[in-house]
XYZ file of C-alpha atoms in Angstrom:
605
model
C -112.538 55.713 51.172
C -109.821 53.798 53.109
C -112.266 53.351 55.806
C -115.116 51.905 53.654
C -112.761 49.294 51.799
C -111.491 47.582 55.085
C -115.173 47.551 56.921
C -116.114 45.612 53.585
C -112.846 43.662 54.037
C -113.647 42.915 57.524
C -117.421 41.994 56.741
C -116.576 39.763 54.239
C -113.771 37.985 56.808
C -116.566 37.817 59.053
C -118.853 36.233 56.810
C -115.698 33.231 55.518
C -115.404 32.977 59.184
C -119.422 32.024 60.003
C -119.229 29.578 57.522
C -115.571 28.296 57.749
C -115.292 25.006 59.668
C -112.483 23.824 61.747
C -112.177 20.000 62.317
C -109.687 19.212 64.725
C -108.344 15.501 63.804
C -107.971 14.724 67.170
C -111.793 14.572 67.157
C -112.032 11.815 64.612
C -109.562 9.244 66.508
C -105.959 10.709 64.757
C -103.326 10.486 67.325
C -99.862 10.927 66.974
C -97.935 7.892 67.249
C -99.508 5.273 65.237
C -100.579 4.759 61.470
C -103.162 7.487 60.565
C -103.705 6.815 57.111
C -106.976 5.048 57.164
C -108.088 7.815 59.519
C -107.275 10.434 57.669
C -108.499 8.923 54.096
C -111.678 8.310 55.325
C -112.232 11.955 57.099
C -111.271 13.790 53.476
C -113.391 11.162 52.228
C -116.547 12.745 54.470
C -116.029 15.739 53.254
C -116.919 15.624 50.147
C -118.870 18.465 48.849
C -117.982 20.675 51.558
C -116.701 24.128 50.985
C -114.669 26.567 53.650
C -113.019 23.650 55.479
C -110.113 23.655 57.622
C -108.653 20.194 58.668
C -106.126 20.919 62.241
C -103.565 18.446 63.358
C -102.874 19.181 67.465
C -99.225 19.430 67.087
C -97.186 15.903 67.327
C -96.053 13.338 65.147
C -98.377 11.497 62.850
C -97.690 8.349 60.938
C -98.533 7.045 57.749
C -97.821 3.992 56.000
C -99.043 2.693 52.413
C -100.681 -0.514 53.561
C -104.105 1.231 54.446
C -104.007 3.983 52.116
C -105.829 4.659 49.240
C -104.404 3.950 46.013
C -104.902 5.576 42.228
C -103.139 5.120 38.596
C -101.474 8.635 38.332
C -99.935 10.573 35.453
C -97.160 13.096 37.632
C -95.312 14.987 35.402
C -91.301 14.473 35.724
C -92.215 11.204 37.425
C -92.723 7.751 36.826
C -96.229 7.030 36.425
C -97.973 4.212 38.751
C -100.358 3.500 40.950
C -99.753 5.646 43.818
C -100.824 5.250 47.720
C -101.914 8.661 49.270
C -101.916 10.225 52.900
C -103.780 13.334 51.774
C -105.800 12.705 48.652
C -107.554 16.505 48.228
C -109.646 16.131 44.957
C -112.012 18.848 44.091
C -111.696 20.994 47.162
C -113.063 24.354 47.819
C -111.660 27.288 50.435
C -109.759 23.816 52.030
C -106.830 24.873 54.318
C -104.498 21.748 55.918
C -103.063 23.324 58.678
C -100.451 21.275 60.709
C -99.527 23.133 63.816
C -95.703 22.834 63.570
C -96.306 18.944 63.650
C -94.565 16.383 61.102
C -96.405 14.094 59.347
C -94.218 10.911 58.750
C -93.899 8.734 55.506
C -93.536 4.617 55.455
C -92.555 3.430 52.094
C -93.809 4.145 49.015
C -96.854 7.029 50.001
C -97.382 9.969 48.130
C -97.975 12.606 51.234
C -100.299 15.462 49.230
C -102.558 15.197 46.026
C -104.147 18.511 45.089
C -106.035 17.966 41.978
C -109.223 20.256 40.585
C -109.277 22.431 43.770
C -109.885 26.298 44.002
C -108.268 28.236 47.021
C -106.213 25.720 48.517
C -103.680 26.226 51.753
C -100.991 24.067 53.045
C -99.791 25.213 56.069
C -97.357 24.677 59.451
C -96.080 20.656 59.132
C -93.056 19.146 58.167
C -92.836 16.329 55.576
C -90.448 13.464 56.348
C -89.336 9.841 55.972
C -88.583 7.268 58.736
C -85.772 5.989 56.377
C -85.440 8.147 53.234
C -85.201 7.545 49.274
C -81.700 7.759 49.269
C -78.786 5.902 50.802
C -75.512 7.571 51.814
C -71.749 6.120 51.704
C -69.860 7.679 54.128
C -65.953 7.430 53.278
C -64.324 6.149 56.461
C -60.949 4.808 54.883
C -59.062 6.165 51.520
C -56.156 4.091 49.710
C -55.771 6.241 46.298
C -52.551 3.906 45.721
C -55.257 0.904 44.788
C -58.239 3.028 44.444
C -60.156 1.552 47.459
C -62.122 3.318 49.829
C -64.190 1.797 52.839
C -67.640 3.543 53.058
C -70.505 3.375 55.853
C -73.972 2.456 54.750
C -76.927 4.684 55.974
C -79.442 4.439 56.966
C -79.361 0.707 58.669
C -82.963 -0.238 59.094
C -83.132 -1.979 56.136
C -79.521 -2.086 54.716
C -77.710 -3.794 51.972
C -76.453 -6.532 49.830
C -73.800 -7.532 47.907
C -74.250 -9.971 45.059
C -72.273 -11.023 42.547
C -69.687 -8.249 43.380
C -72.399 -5.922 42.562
C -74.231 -4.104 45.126
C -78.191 -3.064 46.565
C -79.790 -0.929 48.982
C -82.377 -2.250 50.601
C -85.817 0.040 51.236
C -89.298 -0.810 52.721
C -90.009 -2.852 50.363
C -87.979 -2.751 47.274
C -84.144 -2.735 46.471
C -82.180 -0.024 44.416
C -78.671 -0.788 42.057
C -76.205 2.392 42.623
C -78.110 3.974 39.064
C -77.537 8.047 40.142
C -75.269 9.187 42.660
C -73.647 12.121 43.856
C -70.698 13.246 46.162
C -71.015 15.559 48.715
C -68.134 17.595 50.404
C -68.603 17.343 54.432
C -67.113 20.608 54.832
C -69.006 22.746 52.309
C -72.230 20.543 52.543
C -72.504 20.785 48.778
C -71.874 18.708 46.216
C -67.268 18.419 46.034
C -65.934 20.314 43.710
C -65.410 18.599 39.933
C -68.259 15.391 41.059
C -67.401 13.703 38.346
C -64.533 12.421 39.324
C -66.515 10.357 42.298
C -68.775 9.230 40.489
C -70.221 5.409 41.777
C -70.218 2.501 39.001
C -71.790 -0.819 40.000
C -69.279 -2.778 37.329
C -66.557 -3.021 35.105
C -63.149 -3.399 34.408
C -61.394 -4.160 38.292
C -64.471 -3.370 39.845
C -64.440 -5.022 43.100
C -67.049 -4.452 46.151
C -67.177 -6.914 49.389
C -69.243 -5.895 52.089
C -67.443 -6.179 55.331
C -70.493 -6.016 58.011
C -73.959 -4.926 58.302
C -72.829 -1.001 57.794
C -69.903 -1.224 55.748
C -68.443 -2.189 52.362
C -65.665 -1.803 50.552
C -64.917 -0.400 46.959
C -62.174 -1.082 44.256
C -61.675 0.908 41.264
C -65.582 1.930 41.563
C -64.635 5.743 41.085
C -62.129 8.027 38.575
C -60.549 9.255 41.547
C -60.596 7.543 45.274
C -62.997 10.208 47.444
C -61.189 11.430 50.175
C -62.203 10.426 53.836
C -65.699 12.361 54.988
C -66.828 12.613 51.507
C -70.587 10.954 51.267
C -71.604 9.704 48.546
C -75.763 10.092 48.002
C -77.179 7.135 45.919
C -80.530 7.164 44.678
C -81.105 4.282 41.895
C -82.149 4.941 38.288
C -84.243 7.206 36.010
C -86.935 6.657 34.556
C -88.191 4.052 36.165
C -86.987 3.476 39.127
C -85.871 6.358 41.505
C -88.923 9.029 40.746
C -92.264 7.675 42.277
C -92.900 9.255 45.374
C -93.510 13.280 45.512
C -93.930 15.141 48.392
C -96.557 17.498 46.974
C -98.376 16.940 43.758
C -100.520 19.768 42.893
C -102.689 19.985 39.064
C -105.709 21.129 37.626
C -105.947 23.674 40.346
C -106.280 27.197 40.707
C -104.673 29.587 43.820
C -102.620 27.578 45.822
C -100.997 28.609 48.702
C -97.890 26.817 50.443
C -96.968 28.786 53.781
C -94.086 27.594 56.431
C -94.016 24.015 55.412
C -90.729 22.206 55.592
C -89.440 18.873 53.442
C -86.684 16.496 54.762
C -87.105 13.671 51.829
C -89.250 13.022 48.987
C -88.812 9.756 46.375
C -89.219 12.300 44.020
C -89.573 15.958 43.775
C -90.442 18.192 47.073
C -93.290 19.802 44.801
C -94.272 19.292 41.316
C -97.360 21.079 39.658
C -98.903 20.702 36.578
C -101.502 22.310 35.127
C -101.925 25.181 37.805
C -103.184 28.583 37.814
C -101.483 31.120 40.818
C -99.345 29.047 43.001
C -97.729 31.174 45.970
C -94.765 29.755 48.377
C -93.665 31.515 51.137
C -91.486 29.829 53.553
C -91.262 26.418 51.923
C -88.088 25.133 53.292
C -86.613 21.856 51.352
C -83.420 21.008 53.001
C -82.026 17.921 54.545
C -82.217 16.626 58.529
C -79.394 17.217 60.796
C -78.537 13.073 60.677
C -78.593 13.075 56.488
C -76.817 14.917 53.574
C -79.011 15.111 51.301
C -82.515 16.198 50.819
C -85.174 15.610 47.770
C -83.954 12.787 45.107
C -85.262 15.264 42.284
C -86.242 18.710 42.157
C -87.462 21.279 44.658
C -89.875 22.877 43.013
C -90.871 22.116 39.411
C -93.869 23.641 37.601
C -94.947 22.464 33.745
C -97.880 23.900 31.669
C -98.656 26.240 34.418
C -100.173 30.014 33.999
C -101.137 32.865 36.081
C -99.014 34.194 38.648
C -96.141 31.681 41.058
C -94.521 33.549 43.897
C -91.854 32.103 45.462
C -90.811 34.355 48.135
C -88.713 33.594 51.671
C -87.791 30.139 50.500
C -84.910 27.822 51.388
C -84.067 25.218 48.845
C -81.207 23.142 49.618
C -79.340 19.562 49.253
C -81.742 18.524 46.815
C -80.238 16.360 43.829
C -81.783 18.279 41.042
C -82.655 21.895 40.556
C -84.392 24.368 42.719
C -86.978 25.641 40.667
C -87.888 24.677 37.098
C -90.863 26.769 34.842
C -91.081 25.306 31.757
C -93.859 24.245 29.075
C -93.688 20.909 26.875
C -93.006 20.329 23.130
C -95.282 17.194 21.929
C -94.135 15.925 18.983
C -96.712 15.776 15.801
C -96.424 12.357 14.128
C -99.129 13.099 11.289
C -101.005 15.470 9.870
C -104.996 13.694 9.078
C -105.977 16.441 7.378
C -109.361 18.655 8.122
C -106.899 20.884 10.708
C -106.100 17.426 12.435
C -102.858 16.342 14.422
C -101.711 13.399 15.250
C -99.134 14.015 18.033
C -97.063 12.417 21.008
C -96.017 13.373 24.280
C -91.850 13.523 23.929
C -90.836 12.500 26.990
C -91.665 9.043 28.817
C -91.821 11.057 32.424
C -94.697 13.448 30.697
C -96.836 10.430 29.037
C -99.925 11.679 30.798
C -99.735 14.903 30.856
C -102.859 17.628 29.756
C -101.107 19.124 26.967
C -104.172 21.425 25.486
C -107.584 21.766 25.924
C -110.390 23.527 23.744
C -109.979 27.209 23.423
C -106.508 26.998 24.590
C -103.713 28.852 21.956
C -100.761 26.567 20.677
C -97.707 27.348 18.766
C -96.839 25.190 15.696
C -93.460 25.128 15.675
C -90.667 23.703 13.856
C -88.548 20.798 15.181
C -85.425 21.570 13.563
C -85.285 25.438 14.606
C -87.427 24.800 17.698
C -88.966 28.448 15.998
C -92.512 29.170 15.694
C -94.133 28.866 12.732
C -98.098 29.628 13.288
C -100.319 30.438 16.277
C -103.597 29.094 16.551
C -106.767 27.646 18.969
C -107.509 24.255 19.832
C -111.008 23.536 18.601
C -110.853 20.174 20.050
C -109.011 17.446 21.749
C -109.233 13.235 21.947
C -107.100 11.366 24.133
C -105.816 7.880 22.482
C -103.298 6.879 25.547
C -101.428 8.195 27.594
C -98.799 9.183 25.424
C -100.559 9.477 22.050
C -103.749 11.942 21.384
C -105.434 13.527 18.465
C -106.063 17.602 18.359
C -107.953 19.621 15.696
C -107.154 23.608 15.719
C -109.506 26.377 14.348
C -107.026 27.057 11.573
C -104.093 25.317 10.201
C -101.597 27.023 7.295
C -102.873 26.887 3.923
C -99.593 25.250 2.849
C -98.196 23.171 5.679
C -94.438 24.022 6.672
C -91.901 21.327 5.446
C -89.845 19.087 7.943
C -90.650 18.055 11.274
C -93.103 19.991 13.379
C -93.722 20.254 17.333
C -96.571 21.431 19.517
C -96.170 24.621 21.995
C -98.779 25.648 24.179
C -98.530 29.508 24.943
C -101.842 29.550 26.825
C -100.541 27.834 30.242
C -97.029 30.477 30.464
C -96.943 31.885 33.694
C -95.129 35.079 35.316
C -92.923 34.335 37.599
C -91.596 36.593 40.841
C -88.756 35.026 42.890
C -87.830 37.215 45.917
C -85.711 36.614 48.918
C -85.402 33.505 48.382
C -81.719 31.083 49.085
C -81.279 28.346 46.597
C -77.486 26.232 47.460
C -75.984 23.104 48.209
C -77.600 21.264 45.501
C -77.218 19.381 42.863
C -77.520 20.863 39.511
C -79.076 24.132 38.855
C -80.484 27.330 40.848
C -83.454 27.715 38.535
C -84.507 26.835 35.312
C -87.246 28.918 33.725
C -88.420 28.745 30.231
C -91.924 30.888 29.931
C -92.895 33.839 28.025
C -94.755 35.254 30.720
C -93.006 38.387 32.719
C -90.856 36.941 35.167
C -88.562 39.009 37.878
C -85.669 37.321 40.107
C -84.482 40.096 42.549
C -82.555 40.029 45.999
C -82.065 36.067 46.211
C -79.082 34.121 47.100
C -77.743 31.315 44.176
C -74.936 28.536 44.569
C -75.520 25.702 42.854
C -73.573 22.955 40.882
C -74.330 23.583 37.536
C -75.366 26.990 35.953
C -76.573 29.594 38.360
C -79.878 30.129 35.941
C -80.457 28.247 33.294
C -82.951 29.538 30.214
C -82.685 26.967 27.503
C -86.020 25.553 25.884
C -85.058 22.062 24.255
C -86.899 20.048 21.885
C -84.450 16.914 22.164
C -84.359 15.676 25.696
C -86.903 16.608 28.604
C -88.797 18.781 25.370
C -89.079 21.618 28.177
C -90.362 25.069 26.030
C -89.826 27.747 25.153
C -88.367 31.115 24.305
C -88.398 33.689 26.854
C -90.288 36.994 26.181
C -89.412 38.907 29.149
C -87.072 38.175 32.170
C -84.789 40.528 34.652
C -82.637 38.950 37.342
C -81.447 41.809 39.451
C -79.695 42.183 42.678
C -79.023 38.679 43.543
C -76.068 37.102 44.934
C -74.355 34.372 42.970
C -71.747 32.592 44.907
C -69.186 29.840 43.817
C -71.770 29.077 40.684
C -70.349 25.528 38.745
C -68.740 24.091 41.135
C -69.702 20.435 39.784
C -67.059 21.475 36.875
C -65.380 24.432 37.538
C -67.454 25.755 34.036
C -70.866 27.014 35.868
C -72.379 31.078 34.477
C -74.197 32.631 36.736
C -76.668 33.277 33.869
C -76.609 30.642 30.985
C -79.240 31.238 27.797
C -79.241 29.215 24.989
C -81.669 26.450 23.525
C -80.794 23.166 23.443
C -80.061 21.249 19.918
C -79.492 17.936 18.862
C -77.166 17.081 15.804
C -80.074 17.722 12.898
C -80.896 20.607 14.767
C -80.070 24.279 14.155
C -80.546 28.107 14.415
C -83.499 29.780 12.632
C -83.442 33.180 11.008
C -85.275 34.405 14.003
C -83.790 34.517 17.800
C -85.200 32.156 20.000
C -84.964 34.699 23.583
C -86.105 37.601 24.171
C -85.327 40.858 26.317
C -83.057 39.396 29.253
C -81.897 41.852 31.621
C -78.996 40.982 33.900
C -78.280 43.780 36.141
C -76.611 45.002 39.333
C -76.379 41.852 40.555
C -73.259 40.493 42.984
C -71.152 37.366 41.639
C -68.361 36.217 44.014
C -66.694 33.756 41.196
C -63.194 31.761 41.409
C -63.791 31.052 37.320
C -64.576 35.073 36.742
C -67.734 33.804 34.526
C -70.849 36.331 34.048
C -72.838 35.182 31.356
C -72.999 32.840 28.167
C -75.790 33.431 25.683
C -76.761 32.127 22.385
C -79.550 33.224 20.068
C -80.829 35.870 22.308
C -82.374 39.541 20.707
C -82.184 42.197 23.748
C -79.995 41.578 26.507
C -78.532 43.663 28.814
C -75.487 42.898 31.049
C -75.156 46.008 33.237
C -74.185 47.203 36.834
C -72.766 43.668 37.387
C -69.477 43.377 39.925
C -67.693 40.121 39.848
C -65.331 39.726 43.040
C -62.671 36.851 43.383
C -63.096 33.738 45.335
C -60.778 31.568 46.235
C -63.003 29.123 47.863
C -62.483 26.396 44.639
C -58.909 26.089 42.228
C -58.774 29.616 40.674
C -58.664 30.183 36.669
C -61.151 29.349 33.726
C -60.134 29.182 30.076
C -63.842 30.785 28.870
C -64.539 34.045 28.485
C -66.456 35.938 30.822
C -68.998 36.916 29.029
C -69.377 34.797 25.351
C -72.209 36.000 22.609
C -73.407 33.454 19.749
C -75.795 34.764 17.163
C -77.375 37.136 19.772
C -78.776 40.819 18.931
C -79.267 44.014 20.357
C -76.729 43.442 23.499
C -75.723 46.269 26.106
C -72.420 45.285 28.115
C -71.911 48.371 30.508
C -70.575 49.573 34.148
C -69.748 45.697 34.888
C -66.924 45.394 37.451
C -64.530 42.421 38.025
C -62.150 42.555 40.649
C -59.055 40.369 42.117
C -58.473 38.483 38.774
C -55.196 37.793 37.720
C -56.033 36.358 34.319
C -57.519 38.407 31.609
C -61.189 38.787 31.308
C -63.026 38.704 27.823
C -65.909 39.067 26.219
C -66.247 36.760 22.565
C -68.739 38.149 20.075
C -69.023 35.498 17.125
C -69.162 37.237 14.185
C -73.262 36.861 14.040
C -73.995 38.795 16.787
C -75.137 42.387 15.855
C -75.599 45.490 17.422
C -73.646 45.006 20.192
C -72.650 47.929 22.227
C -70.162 47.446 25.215
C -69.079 50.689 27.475
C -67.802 51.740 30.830
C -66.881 48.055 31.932
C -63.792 47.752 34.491
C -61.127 45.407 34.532
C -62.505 43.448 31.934
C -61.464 43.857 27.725
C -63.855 45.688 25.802
C-alpha cells in the first residue's frame, strides 16, 4: 500500500513538474544593481492567467524604488490606508512560487515589497527583505550629564538626516520627515529593550525641553527624558500612529488560501514584517525578522499579525526579534452596530481607524451578536447578505435575528474566519511589547519555543474598547516553552496573562469569557517570580510549571505569582519555584470557584 501511495505521489510531482514553468528574471533584463521595479511589474503583469509559475532571481542584489512602480488605494489591516507603490504586486495567482536564491531584494522609500491578494497555493521563498535607509532612526547616547538631564546622542542613519526647528526636532527620510511620535530604548548590552523603558522615554516639548543640534550626526537633549539614558543606550524613533509611522509592510497577504513563507529573512519594514487578512492556511518556516548587524532595531510594528483569518497557521523554526511591537498576533475584529433597520438588518462600523477597510463578513459566513458592555455573546447566526457603504461603514442582513432584540449596546463577532494555531520551535525576544497575542477559538498549541519579551510573555485578552481585537478563547495549551526575563519594560510582565480588556462602562457577564487554557510543564527563569494572571477564565490548568531565579534585572515583585479573578474550574499542581527569597502567592478573589491547588513547591497554597 505504501508503495502504491508514493508512485501516485511521484506521478502527480511529475505531472506539476511538465507543466510548471520556471522564468529566470535574468531573462527579461532584471539585473542586480539598478532599479528593477518597472521590470519586474511588467513581467507579473505578463503573466496573467498563468497557472504553475515559478519566477527565479539569479542570486544578487536587486533594487527597487517607488518612482516606477505601480501604485493602488489599499485597505491593510493594522495600517494606515493609502495608495501604496508595489515591487511584487501578485493578484490572483495560481501554484505561483517567488523564489529568490539567497538574494536581497532592496527597498527605496515608500514601496510595499509583496502583495498577495486572491491567490491559491502561493510560495515565498530564499530572499531577504531590506531598506537602503530604514523606517526608523536611532539616537545613540554618546555623552550622559544626569546632574542637568542632558545627554548628547548620534543620529543614524546619515543619508538623509535631521533638523532642528524651533527647538523641536525631525528625521529626515526619502521623501518625508517624521516628529519623535513613538520611541523606544534599547540596552546595548542585552540588545533588548532597557529595563523599566519608560523612564527614557523621548518627548519633542515641554516644560525645559531644550534640543540644539550640534553637527550633521549629532544633537543634544535637555530634560527630553524622566531619567538621563546612560551612555550606549539607543534610542529607536519611529514617528506617530495612526497616521504616520504604519504605511509600508513587508508582506501583505489577504483573500488567499495556502500560503507558504520558507527561509525568508526581514531587516526593516515601515510597518509590520507580515500582516494577513482574510487568509485560509498560512505556513512559516524559517521566517527570520531581526535587525542588521549596523542597526538596533528591526520592524516598526509587528512581526507577524494575522486578523479574520481561518484554517490552519504554522509557525514553526522562526526567529522574531527587535521588532517594536509583538511577535505574533491572532485575533478577529469587533465592528460596532450603530442601528438596527429592521427586516434582520444592521447598520454597523468598523471600530478601529487602522481596520476601516477591512472584509468583516461575507454571505454564508456565521457571526456572533454580542454585547458591548460584557463583550459576551448573545446569539449566533448567518450572514444572508452584505453592502458595503465606505470603508468604514456597511450594512449586513443575517438569516435570523432574536425575536426580542437584547438591550444596550451590541457588537459584531465573526466566528467563521478563527483559525488553529501551532507554534513550534520557534524564538520570539528582544522586542518590544509582547511574545504573542492570540485571541481565536480555534485549537491552538504553543510547545518547545523560546519567549522574552517586554511586556507579557502571552497575552489572551479580546477587547472591545481599543484595537476591538476578538474574542474568547475555546481551546489553547502552551507547553514546554522557555520564558526568560518576561516584563522587563516594567518589571510587572506574566509569562501567561488572560483577561479581556474593559473600558469604564464595561464589565463582567454571568458567563466566562476564556475557555480551557492549559499551562503546563513549561520553564520560566523569572527575577519577579510571576507565572500567571487570569481573569474570567472557566478551565485552566497551571501544572508541571518550575520557576527558577534570575538575577539578570532588580530582583522582587509585590504581585502574586499566580492571581485568579472571577475564573472557574482552576487546577494549580506540581508547580516549582526555586531561589526566591520573598514569599510566593497565589490570590483567589472570592469569585473564583472550584479551585483546586495541590503538590506545588515553595510556593503558598
Amino acid at each position: 500500500m505504501k508503495k502504491i501511495v508514493l508512485k501516485v505521489m511521484f506521478c502527480l510531482c511529475a505531472i506539476w513538474s511538465t507543466n510548471a514553468q520556471v522564468i529566470n528574471v535574468s531573462d527579461y533584463g532584471i539585473k542586480p544593481g539598478k532599479d528593477v521595479s518597472l521590470e519586474v511589474n511588467q513581467l507579473i503583469k505578463s503573466l496573467e492567467g498563468k497557472k504553475n509559475v515559478t519566477l527565479f532571481f539569479p542570486k544578487g542584489q536587486y533594487e527597487f524604488y517607488p518612482e516606477n512602480a505601480v501604485a493602488q488605494y489599499r485597505a491593510v489591516a493594522n495600517h494606515d490606508n493609502s495608495l501604496k507603490t508595489m515591487a511584487f504586486p501578485l493578484f490572483n495567482v495560481e501554484n505561483f512560487t517567488l523564489d529568490g536564491n539567497g538574494s536581497t531584494f532592496m527597498f527605496h522609500g515608500k514601496i510595499c515589497p509583496i502583495i498577495v491578494d486572491g491567490a491559491k497555493n502561493t510560495t515565498l521563498k530564499n530572499f531577504t527583505i531590506d531598506w537602503e535607509t530604514p523606517f526608523i532612526h536611532e539616537l545613540k547616547v554618546t555623552e550622559s550629564d544626569p546632574k542637568t538631564n542632558t545627554f548628547t546622542a548620534q543620529i543614524t542613519p546619515e543619508k538623509y538626516g535631521f533638523e532642528v526647528k524651533n527647538n523641536q526636532i525631525f528625521f529626515n527620510h526619502y521623501d518625508w520627515e517624521d516628529v519623535v511620535g513613538q520611541n523606544i530604548a534599547f540596552d546595548p548590552k542585552t540588545k533588548a529593550p532597557i529595563w523599566d523603558t519608560r523612564n527614557y522615554a523621548l518627548k519633542n516639548s515641554g516644560a525645559g525641553v531644550k534640543i540644539s543640534k550640534m553637527d550633521k550626526t549629532t544633537a543634544k537633549f535637555t530634560n527630553c527624558t524622566k531619567v538621563t539614558p546612560p551612555v550606549g543606550t539607543v534610542i529607536a524613533v519611529y514617528g506617530s500612529s495612526p497616521g504616520g509611522n504604519r504605511f509600508a509592510q513587508a508582506i501583505h497577504m489577504a483573500n488567499s488560501k495556502d500560503s507558504f513563507i520558507e527561509n525568508v529573512t526581514i531587516y526593516a519594514a515601515g510597518g509590520m514584517a507580515l500582516i494577513a487578512e482574510r487568509c485560509e492556511n498560512i505556513s512559516l518556516d524559517k521566517l527570520v525578522v531581526t535587525s542588521r548587524k549596523d542597526r538596533v532595531a528591526a520592524t516598526r510594528a509587528d512581526a507577524t499579525h494575522f486578523l479574520g483569518c481561518k484554517g490552519l497557521i504554522k509557525m514553526e523554526n522562526c526567529l522574531l526579534e527587535h521588532m517594536l511591537d509583538d511577535g505574533i498576533n491572532v485575533h478577529g475584529a469587533y465592528v460596532n452596530v450603530n442601528e438596527y433597520r429592521g427586516a434582520n438588518t444592521f447598520l454597523c462600523e468598523i471600530s478601529h481607524v487602522q481596520q476601516w477597510g477591512l472584509t468583516f463578513a461575507e454571505a454564508g459566513d456565521k457571526v456572533m451578536i454580542t454585547s458591548r458592555e460584557t463583550v459576551l455573546p448573545l446569539y449566533e447566526t448567518t450572514v444572508k447578505e452584505v453592502k458595503i457603504l465606505n470603508d468604514r461603514r456597511f450594512l449586513i442582513t443575517l438569516e435570523k435575528v432574536p425575536n426580542v432584540m437584547p438591550s444596550g449596546p451590541l457588537s459584531l463577532e465573526n466566528i467563521t474566519w478563527n483559525p488553529d494555531v501551532i507554534m513550534r520551535n520557534n524564538t520570539v525576544r528582544e522586542n518590544r511589547a509582547r511574545a504573542a497575542l492570540i485571541t481565536t477559538k480555534g485549537k491552538v498549541l504553543i510547545e518547545n519555543n523560546y519567549f522574552s519579551s517586554q511586556m507579557h510573555g502571552i497575552l489572551i485578552e479580546g477587547d472591545n474598547k481599543s484595537w476591538y481585537e476578538s474574542g474568547g478563547v475555546r481551546d489553547i495549551t502552551i507547553n514546554n516553552n522557555v520564558f526568560e526575563n518576561i516584563g522587563y519594560g516594567d518589571g510587572e510582565g506574566y509569562p501567561l496573562f488572560a483577561a479581556p480588556m474593559l473600558t469604564e462602562d464595561q464589565h463582567l457577564g454571568d458567563e466566562k469569557y476564556h475557555q480551557n487554557i492549559r499551562f503546563t510543564n513549561n520553564t520560566i527563569k523569572s527575577y519577579n517570580g510571576l507565572l500567571v494572571s487570569a481573569t474570567s477564565v472557566k478551565g485552566l490548568v497551571i501544572e508541571g510549571n518550575t520557576v527558577e531565579l534570575s538575577k539578570s534585572y532588580p530582583v522582587g515583585s509585590k504581585l502574586p505569582a499566580i492571581a485568579l479573578d472571577y475564573c472557574e474550574d482552576v487546577t494549580i499542581g506540581k508547580n516549582t519555584f526555586k531561589g526566591f527569597n520573598w514569599p510566593m502567592t497565589i490570590k483567589k478573589s472570592s469569585n473564583s470557584t472550584n479551585v483546586k491547588v495541590s503538590s506545588n513547591k515553595g510556593i503558598k497554597d
